[in-house]
XYZ file of C-alpha atoms in Angstrom:
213
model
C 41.736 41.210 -52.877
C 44.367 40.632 -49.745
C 42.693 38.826 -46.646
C 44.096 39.653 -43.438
C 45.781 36.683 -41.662
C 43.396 35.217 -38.701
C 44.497 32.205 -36.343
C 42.197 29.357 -36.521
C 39.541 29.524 -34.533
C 38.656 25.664 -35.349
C 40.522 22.627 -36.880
C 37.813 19.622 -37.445
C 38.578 16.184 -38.733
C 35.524 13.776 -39.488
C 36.383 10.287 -40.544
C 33.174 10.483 -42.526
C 33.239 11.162 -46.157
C 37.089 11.941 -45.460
C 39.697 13.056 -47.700
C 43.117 13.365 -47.047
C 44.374 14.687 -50.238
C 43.690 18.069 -50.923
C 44.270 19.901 -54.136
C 47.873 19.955 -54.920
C 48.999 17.642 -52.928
C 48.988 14.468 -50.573
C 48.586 16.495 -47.050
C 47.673 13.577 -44.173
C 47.163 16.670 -42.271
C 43.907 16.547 -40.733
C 43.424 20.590 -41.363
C 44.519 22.671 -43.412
C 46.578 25.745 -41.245
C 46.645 27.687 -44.722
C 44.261 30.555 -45.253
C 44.953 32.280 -49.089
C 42.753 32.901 -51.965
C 41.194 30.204 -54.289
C 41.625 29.840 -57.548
C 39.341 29.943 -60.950
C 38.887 29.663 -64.545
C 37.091 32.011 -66.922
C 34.307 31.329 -69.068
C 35.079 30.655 -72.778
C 32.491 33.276 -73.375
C 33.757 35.630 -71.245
C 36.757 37.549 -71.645
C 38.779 37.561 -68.284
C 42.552 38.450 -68.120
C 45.206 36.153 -68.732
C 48.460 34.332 -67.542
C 51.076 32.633 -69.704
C 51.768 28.604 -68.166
C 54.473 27.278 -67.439
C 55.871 23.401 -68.823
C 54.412 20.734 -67.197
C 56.626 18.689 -64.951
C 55.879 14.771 -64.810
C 52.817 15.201 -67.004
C 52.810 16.410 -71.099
C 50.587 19.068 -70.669
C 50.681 22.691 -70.792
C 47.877 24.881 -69.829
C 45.182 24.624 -72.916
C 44.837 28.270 -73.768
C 44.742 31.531 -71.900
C 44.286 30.756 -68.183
C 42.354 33.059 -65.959
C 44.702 35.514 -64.237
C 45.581 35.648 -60.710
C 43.025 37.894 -59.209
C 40.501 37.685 -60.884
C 37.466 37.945 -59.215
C 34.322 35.690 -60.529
C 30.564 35.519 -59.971
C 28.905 32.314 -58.835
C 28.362 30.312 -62.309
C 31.238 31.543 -64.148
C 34.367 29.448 -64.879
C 37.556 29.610 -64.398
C 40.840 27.813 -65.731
C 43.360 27.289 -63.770
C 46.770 25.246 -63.848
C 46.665 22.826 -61.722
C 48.934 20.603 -60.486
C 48.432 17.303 -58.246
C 51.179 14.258 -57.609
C 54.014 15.688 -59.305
C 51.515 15.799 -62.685
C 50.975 19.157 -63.906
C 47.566 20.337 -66.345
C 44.629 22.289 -67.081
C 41.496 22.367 -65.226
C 38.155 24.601 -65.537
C 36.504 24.861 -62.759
C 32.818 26.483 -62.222
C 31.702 27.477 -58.661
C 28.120 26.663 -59.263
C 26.423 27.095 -55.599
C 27.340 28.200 -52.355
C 24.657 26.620 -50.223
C 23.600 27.728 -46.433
C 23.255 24.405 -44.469
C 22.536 24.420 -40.458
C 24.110 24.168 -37.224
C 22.900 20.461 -36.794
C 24.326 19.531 -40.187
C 27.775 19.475 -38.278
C 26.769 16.951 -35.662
C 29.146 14.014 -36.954
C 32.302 16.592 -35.774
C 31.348 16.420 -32.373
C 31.501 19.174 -29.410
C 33.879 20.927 -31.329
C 31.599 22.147 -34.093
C 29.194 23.739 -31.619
C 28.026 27.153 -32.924
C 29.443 26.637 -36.876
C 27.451 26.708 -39.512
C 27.977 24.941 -42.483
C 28.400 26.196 -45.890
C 28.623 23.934 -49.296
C 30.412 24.820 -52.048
C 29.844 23.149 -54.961
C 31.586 23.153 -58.414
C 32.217 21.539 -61.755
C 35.819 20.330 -62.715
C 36.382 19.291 -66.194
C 40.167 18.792 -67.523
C 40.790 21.077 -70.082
C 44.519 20.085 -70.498
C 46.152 17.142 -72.089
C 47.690 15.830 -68.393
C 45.420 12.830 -66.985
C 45.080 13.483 -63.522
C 43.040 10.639 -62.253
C 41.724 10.741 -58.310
C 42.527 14.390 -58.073
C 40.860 16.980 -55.736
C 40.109 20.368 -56.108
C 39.556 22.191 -52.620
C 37.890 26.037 -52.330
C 38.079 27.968 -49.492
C 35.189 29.588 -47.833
C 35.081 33.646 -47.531
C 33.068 35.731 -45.689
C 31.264 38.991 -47.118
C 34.623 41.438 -45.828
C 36.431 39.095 -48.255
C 38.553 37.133 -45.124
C 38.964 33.546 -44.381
C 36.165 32.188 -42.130
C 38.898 31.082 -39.673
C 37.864 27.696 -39.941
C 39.449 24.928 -41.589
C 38.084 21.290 -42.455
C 38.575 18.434 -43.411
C 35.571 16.056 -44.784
C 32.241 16.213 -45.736
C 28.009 16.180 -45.387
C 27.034 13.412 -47.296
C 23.817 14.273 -48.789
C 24.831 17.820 -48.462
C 28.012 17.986 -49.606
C 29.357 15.408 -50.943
C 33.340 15.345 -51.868
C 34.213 13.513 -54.852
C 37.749 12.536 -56.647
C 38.333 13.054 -60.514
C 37.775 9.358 -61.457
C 40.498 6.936 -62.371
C 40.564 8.330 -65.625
C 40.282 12.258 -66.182
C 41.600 13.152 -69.432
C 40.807 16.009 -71.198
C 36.871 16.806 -71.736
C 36.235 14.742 -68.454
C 34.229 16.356 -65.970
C 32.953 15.485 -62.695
C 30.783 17.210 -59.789
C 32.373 17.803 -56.483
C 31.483 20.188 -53.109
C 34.204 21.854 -50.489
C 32.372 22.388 -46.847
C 33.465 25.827 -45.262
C 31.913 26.681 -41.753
C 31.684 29.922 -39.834
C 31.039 31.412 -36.532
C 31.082 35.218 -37.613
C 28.869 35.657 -40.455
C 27.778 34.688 -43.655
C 30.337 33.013 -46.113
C 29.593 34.197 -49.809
C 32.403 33.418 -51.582
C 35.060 30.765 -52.445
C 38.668 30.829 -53.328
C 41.410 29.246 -55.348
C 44.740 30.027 -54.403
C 46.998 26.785 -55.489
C 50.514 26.999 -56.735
C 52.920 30.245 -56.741
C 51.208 32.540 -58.810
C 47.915 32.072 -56.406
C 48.809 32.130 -53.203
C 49.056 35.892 -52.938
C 46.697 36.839 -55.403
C 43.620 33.932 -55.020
C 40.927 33.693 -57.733
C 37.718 34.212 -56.342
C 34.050 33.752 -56.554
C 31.309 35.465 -55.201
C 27.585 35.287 -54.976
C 24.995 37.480 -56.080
């Protein structure tokens, strides 16, 4: 599924519940200006197509398994894993989109004048390292997607507390770890209804997605 480009029609930065580090990286960038596919990994029990990885770099991990193959398109509740890779440490993660949540206009009050009209959408997912990499204090970001399958346009940084709450792999995440975290999308042209992955090279162009319903 190929998204057609769209300029930003927001960039929001909240102090509140920030963080700066977004999945693959340490970006201080307030928003993010990129807008391509997210990525996923497939259920155990499921059989999904599949993607040789590649030798970990700084870490002693190679993907664990079949990974789920770029494109791959996923329903809300299924997993996906993915290589992932985040300060220079390269590993395994499975990752289960397992809500996309509707919040309202008024949720966005703590961005200010600039979030007048948006309305809030929560993503929320299950991480567990699958791999043999720790990657302690990582984050895992999804983008939000609107029913035509495009980018919402909007990019942000933060998060709801309460609502949606973004959490960091704790300070150890070895393999069989898991932890709980949420990515809040927005959008001023209809309803978003499905998420993304689209880290590394064999992503960017061809995102994993999810979708509800």
């Amino acid at each position: 599924m190929r998204k057609a480009r769209i300029a930003l029609t927001a960039a929001l930065v909240t102090t509140l519940g920030m963080g700066l580090t977004a999945c693959g990286g340490d970006s201080e960038d307030g928003a993010a200006q990129k807008e391509s596919p997210a990525t996923t990994a497939p259920d155990p029990g499921k059989e999904s197509p599949s993607a040789d990885g590649g030798e970990s770099e700084g870490g002693d991990a190679q993907p664990a398994g079949d990974v789920t193959a770029p494109g791959t398109e996923l329903k809300v509740g299924d997993k996906a894993v993915l290589p992932f890779e985040y300060a220079k440490k390269k590993g395994t993660l499975a990752i289960t989109v397992t809500a996309i949540d509707k919040g309202a206009e008024a949720d966005m009050s703590q961005f200010g004048a600039r979030a007048k009209g948006l309305t809030p959408y929560f993503i929320k997912m299950k991480v567990e390292n699958v791999g043999d990499t720790d990657l302690s204090r990582a984050y895992v970001q999804l983008r939000g997607l609107l029913a035509s399958g495009q980018s919402t346009g909007v990019s942000l940084v933060g998060d709801i507390p309460g609502k949606c709450d973004k959490e960091s792999a704790p300070a150890e995440f070895g393999k069989g770890v898991s932890f709980e975290t949420c990515s809040l999308a927005a959008s001023r042209s209809g309803d978003v209804t499905g998420a993304e992955f689209d880290e590394g090279d064999a992503y960017s162009d061809k995102p994993v997605v999810w979708t509800a319903g």
